[in-house]
PDB file of C-alpha atoms and ligand atoms in Angstrom:
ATOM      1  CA  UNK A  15      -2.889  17.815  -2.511  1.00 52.00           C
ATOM      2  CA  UNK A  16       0.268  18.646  -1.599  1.00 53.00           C
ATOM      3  CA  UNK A  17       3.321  16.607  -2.209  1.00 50.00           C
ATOM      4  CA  UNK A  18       5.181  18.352   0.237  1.00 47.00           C
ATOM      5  CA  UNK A  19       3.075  17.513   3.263  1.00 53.00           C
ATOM      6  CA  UNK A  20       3.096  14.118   2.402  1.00 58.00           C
ATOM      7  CA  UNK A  21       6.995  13.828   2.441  1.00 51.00           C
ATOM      8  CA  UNK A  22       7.036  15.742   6.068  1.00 46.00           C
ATOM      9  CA  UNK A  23       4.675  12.964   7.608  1.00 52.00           C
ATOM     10  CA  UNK A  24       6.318  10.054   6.339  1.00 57.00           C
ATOM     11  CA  UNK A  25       9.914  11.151   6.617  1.00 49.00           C
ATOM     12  CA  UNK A  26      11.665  11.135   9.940  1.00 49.00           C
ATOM     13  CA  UNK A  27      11.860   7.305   9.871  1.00 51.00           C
ATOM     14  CA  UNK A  28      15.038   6.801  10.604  1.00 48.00           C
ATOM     15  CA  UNK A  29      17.057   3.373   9.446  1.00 50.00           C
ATOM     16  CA  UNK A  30      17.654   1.413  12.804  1.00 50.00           C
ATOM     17  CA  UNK A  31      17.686  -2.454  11.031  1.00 51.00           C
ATOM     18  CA  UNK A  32      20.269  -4.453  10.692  1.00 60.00           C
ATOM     19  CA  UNK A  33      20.561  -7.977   8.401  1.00 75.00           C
ATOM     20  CA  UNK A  34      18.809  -8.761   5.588  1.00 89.00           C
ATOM     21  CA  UNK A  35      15.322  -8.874   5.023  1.00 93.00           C
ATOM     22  CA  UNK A  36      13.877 -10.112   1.504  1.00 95.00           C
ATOM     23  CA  UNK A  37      15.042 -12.782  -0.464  1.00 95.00           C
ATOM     24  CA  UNK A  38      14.660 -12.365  -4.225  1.00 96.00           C
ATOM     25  CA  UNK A  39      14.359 -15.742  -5.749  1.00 96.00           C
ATOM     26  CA  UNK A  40      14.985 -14.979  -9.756  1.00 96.00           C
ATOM     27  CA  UNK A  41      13.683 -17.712 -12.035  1.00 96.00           C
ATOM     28  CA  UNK A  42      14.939 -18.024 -15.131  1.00 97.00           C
ATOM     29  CA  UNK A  43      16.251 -14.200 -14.824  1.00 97.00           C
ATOM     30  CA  UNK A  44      18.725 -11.684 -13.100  1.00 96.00           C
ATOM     31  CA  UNK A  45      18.307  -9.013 -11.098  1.00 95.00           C
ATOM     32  CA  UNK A  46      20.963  -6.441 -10.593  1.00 95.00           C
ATOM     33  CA  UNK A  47      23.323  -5.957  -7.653  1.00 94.00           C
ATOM     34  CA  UNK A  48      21.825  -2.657  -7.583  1.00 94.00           C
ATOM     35  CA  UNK A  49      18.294  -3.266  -7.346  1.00 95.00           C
ATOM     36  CA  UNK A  50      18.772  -5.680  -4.824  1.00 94.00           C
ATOM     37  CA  UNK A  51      20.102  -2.925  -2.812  1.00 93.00           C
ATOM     38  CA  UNK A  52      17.055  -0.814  -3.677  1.00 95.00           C
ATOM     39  CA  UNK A  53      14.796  -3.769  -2.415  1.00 96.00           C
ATOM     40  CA  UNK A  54      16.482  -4.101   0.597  1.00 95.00           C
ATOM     41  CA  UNK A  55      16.536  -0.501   1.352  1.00 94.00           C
ATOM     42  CA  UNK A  56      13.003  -0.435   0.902  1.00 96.00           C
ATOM     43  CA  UNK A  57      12.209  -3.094   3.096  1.00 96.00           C
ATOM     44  CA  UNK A  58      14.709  -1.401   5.671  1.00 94.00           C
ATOM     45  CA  UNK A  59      12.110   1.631   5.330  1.00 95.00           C
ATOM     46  CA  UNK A  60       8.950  -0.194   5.462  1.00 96.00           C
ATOM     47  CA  UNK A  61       9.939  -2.055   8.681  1.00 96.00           C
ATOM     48  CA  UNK A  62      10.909   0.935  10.507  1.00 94.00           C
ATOM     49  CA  UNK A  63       7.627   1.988   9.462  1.00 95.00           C
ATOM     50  CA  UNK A  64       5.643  -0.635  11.320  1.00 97.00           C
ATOM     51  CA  UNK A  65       8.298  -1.218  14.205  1.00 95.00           C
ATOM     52  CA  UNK A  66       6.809   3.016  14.876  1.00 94.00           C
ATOM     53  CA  UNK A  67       3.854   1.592  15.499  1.00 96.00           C
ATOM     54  CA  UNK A  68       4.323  -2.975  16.917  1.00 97.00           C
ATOM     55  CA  UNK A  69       6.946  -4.625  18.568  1.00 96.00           C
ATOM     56  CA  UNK A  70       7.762  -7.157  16.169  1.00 95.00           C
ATOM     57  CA  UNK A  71      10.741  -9.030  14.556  1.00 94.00           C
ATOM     58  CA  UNK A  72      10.085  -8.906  10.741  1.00 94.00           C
ATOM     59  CA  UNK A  73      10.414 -12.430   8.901  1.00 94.00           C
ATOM     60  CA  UNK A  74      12.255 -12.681   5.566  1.00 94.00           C
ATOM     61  CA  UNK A  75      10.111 -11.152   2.879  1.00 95.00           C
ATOM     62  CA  UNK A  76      10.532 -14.019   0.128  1.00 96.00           C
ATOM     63  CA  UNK A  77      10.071 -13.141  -3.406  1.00 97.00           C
ATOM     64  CA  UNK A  78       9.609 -15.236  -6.614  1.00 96.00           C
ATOM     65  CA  UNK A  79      10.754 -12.701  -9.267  1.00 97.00           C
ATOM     66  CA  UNK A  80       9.530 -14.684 -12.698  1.00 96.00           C
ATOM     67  CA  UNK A  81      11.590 -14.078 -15.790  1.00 97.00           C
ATOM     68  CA  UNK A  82       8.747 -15.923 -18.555  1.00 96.00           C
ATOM     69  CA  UNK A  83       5.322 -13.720 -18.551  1.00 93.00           C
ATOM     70  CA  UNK A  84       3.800 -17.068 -19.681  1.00 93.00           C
ATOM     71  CA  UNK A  85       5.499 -18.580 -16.034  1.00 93.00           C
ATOM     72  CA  UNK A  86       3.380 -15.967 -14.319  1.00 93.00           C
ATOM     73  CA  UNK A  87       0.708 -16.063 -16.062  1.00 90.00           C
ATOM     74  CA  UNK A  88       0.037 -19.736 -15.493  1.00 89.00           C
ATOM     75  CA  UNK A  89      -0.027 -18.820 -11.110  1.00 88.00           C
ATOM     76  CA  UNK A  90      -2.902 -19.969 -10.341  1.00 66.00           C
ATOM     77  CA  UNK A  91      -3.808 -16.220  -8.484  1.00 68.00           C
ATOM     78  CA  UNK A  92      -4.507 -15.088 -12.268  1.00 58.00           C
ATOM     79  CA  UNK A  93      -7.608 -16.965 -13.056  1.00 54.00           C
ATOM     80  CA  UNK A  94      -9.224 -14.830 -10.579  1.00 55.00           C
ATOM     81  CA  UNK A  95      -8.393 -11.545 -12.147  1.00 60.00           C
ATOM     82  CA  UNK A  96     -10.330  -9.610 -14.242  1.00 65.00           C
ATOM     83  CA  UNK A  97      -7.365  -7.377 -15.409  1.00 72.00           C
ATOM     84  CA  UNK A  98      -3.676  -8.213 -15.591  1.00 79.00           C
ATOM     85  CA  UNK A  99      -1.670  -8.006 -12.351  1.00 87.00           C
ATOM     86  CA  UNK A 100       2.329  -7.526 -12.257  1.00 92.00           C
ATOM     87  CA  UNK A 101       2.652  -9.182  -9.450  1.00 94.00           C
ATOM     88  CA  UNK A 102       0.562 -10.399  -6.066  1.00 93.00           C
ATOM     89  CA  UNK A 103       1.130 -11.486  -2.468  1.00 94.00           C
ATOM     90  CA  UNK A 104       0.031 -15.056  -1.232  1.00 92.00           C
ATOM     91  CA  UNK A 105      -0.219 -15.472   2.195  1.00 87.00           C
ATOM     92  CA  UNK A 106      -0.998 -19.385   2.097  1.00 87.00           C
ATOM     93  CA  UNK A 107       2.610 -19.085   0.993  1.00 87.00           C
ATOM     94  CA  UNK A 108       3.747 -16.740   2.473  1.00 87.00           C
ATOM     95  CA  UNK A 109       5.667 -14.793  -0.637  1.00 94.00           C
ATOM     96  CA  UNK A 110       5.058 -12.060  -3.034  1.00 96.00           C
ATOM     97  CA  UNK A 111       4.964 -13.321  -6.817  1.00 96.00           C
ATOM     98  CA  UNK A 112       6.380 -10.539  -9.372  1.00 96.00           C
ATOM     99  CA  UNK A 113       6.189 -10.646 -13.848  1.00 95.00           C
ATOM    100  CA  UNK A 114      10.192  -9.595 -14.439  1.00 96.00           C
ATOM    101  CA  UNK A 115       8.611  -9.018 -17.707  1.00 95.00           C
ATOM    102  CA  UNK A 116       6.961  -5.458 -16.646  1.00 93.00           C
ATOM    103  CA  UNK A 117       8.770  -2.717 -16.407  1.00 92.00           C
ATOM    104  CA  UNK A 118       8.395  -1.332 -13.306  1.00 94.00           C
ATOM    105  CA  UNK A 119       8.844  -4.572 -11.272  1.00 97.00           C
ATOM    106  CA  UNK A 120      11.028  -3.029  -8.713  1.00 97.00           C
ATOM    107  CA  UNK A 121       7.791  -1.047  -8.271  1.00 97.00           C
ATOM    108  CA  UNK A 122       5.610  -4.158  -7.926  1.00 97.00           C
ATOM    109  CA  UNK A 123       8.305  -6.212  -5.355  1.00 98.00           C
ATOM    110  CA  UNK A 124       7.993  -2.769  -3.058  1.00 98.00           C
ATOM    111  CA  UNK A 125       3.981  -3.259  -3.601  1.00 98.00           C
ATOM    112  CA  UNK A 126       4.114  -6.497  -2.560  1.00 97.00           C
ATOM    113  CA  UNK A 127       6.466  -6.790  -0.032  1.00 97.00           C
ATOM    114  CA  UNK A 128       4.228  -4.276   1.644  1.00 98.00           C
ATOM    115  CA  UNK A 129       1.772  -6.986   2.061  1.00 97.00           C
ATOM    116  CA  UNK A 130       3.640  -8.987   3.017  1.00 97.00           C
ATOM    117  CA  UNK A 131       4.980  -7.277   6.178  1.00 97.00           C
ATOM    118  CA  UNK A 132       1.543  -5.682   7.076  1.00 98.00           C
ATOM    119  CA  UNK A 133       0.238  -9.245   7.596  1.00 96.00           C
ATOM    120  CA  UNK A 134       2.781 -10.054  10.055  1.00 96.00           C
ATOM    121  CA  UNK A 135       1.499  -7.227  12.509  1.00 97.00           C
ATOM    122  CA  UNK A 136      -2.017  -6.850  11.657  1.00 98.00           C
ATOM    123  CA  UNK A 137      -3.378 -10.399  10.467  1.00 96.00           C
ATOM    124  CA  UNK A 138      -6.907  -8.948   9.957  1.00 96.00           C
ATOM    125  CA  UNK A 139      -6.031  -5.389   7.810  1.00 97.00           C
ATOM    126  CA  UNK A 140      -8.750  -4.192   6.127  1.00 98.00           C
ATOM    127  CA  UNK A 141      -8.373  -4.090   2.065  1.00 97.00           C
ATOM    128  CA  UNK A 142      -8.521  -0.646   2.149  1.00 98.00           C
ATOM    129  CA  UNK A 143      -5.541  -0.016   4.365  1.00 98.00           C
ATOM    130  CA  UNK A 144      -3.435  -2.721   3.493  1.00 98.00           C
ATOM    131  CA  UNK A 145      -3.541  -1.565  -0.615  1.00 97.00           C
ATOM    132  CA  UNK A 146      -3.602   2.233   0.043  1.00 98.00           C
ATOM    133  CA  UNK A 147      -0.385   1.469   1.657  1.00 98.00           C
ATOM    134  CA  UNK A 148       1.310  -0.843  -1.300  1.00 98.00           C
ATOM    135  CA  UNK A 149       0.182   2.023  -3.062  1.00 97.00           C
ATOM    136  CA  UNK A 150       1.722   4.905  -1.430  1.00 97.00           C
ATOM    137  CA  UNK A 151       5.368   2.414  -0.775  1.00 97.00           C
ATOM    138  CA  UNK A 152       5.588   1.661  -4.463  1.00 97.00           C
ATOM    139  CA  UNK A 153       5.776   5.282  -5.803  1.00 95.00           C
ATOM    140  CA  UNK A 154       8.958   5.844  -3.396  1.00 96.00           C
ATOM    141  CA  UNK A 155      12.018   6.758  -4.674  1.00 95.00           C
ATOM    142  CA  UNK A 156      14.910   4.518  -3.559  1.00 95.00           C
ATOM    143  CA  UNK A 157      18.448   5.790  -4.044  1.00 90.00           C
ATOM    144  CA  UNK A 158      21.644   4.918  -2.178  1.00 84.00           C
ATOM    145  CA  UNK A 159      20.985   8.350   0.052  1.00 83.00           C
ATOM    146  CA  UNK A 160      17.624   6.387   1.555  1.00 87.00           C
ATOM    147  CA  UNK A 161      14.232   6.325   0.262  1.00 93.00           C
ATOM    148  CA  UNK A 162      12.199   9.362  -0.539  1.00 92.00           C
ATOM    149  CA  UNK A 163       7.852   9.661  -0.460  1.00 92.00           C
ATOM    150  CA  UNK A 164       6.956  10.572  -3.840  1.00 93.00           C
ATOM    151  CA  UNK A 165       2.649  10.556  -5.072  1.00 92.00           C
ATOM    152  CA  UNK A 166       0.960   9.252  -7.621  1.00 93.00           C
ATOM    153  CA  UNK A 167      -0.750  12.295  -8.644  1.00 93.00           C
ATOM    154  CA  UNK A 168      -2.784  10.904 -11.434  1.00 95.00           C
ATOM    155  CA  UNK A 169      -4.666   8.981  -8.764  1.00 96.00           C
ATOM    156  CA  UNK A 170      -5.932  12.184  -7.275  1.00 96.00           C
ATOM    157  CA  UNK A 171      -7.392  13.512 -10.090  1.00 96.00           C
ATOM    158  CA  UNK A 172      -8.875  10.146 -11.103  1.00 97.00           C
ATOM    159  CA  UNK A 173     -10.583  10.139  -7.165  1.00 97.00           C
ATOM    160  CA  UNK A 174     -11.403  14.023  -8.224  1.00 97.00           C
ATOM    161  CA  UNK A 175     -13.533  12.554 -11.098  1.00 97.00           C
ATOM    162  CA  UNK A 176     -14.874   9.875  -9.020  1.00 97.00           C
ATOM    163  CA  UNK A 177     -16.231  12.601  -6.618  1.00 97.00           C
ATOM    164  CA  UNK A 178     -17.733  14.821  -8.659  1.00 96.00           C
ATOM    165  CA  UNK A 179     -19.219  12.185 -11.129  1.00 96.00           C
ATOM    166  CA  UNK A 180     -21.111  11.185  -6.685  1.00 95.00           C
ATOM    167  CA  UNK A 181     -19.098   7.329  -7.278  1.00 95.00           C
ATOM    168  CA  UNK A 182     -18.272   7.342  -3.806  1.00 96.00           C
ATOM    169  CA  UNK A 183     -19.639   5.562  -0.549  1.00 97.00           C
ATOM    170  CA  UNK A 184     -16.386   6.210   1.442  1.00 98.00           C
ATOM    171  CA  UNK A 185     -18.185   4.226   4.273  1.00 98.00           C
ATOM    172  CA  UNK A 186     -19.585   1.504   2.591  1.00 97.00           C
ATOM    173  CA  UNK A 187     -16.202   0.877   0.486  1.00 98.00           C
ATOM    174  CA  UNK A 188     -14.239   0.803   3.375  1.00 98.00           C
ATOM    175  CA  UNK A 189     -16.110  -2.072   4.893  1.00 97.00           C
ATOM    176  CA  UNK A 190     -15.304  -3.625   1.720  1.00 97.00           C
ATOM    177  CA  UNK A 191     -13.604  -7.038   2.296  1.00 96.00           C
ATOM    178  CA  UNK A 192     -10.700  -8.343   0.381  1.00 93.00           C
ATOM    179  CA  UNK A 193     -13.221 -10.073  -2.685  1.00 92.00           C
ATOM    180  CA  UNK A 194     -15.186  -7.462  -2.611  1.00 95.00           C
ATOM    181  CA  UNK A 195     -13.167  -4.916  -3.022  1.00 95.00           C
ATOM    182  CA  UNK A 196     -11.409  -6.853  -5.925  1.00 92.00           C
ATOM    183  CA  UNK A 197     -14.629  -7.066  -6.973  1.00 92.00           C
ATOM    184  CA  UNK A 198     -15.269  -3.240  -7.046  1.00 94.00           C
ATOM    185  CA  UNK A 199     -11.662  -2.826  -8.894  1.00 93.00           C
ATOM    186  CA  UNK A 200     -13.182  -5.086 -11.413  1.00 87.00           C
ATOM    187  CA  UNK A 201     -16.238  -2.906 -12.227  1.00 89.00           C
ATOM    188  CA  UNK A 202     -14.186   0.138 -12.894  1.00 90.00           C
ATOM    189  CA  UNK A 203     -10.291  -0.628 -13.678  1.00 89.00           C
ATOM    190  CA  UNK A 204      -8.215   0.537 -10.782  1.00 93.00           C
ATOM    191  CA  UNK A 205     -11.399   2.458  -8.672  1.00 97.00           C
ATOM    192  CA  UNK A 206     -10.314   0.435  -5.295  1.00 97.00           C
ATOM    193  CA  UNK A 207      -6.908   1.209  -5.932  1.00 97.00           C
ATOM    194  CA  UNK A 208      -7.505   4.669  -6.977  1.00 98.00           C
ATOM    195  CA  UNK A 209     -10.199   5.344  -3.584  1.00 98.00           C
ATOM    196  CA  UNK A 210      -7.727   3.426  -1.124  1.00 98.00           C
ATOM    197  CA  UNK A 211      -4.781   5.064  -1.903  1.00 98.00           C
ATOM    198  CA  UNK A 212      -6.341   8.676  -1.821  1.00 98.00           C
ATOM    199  CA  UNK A 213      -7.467   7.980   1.119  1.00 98.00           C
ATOM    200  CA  UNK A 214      -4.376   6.865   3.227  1.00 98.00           C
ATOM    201  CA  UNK A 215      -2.494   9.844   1.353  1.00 97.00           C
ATOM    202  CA  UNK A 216      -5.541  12.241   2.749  1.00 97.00           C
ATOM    203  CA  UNK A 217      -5.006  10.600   6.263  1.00 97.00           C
ATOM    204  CA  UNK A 218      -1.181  11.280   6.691  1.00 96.00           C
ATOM    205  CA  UNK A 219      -1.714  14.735   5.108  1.00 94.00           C
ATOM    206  CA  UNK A 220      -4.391  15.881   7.425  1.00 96.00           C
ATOM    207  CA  UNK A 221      -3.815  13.544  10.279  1.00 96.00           C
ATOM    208  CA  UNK A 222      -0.305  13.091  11.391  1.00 92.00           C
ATOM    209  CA  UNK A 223      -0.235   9.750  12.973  1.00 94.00           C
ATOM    210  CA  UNK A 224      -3.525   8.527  12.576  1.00 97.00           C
ATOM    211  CA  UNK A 225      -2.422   5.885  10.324  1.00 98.00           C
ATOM    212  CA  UNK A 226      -0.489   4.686  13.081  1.00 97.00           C
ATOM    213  CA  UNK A 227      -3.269   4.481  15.347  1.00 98.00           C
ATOM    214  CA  UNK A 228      -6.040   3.177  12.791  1.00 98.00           C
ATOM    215  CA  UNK A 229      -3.780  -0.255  12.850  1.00 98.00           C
ATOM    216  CA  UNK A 230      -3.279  -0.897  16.510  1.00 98.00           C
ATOM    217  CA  UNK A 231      -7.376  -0.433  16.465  1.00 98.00           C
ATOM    218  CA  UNK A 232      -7.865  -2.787  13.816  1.00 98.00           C
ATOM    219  CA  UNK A 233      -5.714  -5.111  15.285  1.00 98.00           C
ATOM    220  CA  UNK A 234      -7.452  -4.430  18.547  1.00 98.00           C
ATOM    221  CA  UNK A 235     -10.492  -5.689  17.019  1.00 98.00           C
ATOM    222  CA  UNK A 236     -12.164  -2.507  15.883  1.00 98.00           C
ATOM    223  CA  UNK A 237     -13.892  -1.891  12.388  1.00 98.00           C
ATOM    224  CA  UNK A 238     -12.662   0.740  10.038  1.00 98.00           C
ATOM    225  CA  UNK A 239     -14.884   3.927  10.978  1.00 98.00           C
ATOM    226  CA  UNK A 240     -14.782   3.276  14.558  1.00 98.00           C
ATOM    227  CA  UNK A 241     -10.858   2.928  14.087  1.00 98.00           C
ATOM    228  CA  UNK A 242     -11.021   6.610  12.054  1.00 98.00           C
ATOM    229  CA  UNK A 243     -13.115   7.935  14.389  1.00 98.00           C
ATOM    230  CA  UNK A 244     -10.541   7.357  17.225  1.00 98.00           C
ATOM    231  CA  UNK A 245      -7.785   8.313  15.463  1.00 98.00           C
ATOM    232  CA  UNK A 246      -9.457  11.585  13.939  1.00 98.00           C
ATOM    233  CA  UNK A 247     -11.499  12.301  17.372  1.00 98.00           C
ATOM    234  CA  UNK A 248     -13.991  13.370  14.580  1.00 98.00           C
ATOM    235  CA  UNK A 249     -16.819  11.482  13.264  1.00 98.00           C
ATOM    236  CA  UNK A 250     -16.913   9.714  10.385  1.00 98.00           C
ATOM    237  CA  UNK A 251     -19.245  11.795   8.138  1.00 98.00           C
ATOM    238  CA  UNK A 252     -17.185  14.695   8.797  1.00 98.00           C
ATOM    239  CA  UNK A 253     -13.895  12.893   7.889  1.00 98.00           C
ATOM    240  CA  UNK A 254     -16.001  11.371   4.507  1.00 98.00           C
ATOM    241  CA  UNK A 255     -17.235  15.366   3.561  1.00 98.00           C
ATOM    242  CA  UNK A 256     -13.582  16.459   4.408  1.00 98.00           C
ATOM    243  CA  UNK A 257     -11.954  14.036   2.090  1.00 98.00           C
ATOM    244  CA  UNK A 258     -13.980  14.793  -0.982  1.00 97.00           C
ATOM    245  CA  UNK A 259     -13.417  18.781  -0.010  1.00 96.00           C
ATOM    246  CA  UNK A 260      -9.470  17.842  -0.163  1.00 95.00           C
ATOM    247  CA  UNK A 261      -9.780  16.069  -3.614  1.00 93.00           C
ATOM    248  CA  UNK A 262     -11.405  18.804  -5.106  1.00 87.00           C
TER     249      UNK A 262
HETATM  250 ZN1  LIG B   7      -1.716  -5.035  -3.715  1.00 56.13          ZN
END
């Protein structure tokens, strides 16, 4: 995979919002001056993203940023999990909840804000798409200059494993629903994340656009594989070999 690639395709979005767009609501902790910035950037970027692709006027991204891990860990989302989350969207609420307490929790508010937007232009997203694309947002490098694509590289050999050790049904897991593919995740630690986040990265590398495209067709109403298959003009089991040929 190259890194390189990657950057070309996402790059080129150019900052064109104005006004703020998150809210960072810190409870019983700080957050710097400068990482606020960072957030905001990052929204900036992930909203000129999606305004590529929908007409749409992005709502404040609202985020609880909880200073006691015990705090978070009493959210009712956690009883649910099988492993330890740093942080989760809730769209009954309509906010992303992030553990202060982790390290990387800038990391985990661009994650999660990423969820947060994506819901606001396509209600229905897949679990596939909406995660692979938390996942490729939080590994970006924010800096004062603008944001720059960076990969998670581990992932790809991880998916490399997956492949050879035949643990993939790229078809059936992208039909996955939201439970089920948090299901999935919970059989093998970080598989769905590992599968849907190869995946996107393998569709802006090889496709340019098709991301863009796979949306509006989801949002249209289409499944997954038909929405490839349009975006691709190939079919899907050529797409599925051509994926695991990339990884190798
Ligand atoms: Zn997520």
């Amino acid at each position: 995979m190259n890194k390189y690639k990657l950057c070309l395709f996402i790059l080129g979005i150019y900052t064109s919002s104005f006004g703020q767009h998150t809210v960072i609501n810190a409870i019983n902790c700080k957050i710097s001056s400068q990482e606020k910035e960072q957030v905001e950037l990052m929204a900036q970027y992930q909203i000129n993203f999606y305004k590529r692709i929908f007409d749409f006027e992005p709502a404040i991204v609202n985020i609880d940023l909880i200073g006691k891990h015990k705090d978070y860990l009493a959210l009712s989302h956690h009883t649910n999990a099988k492993y330890k989350t740093a942080g989760f969207y809730q769209s009954t609420t309509n906010k992303a909840y992030v553990d202060k307490t982790r390290s990387s929790y800038v990391k985990t508010i661009y994650h999660e804000m990423q969820h947060a937007l994506i819901h606001q232009v396509v209600p229905n997203v897949p679990a596939w798409i909406n995660e692979g694309m938390s996942e490729l947002f939080e590994c970006f490098e924010v800096s004062k200059e603008g944001v720059t694509p960076s990969i998670q590289g581990y992932k790809f050999l991880k998916m490399k494993e997956y492949i050879s050790q035949n643990k993939l049904n790229l078809r059936a897991f992208l039909g996955l629903n939201h439970g089920e593919w948090q299901a999935v995740n919970g059989t093998e630690e970080g598989y769905s994340y590992t599968v849907s986040y190869s995946f996107v990265c393998f569709l802006f590398m090889k496709y340019p656009n098709a991301v863009e495209k796979i949306l509006q067709k989801i949002k249209q109403g289409k499944t997954s594989i038909q929405a490839i298959e349009y975006a691709t003009k190939k079919d899907f089991t050529v797409i599925e070999e051509e994926f695991k040929k990339q990884m190798k």
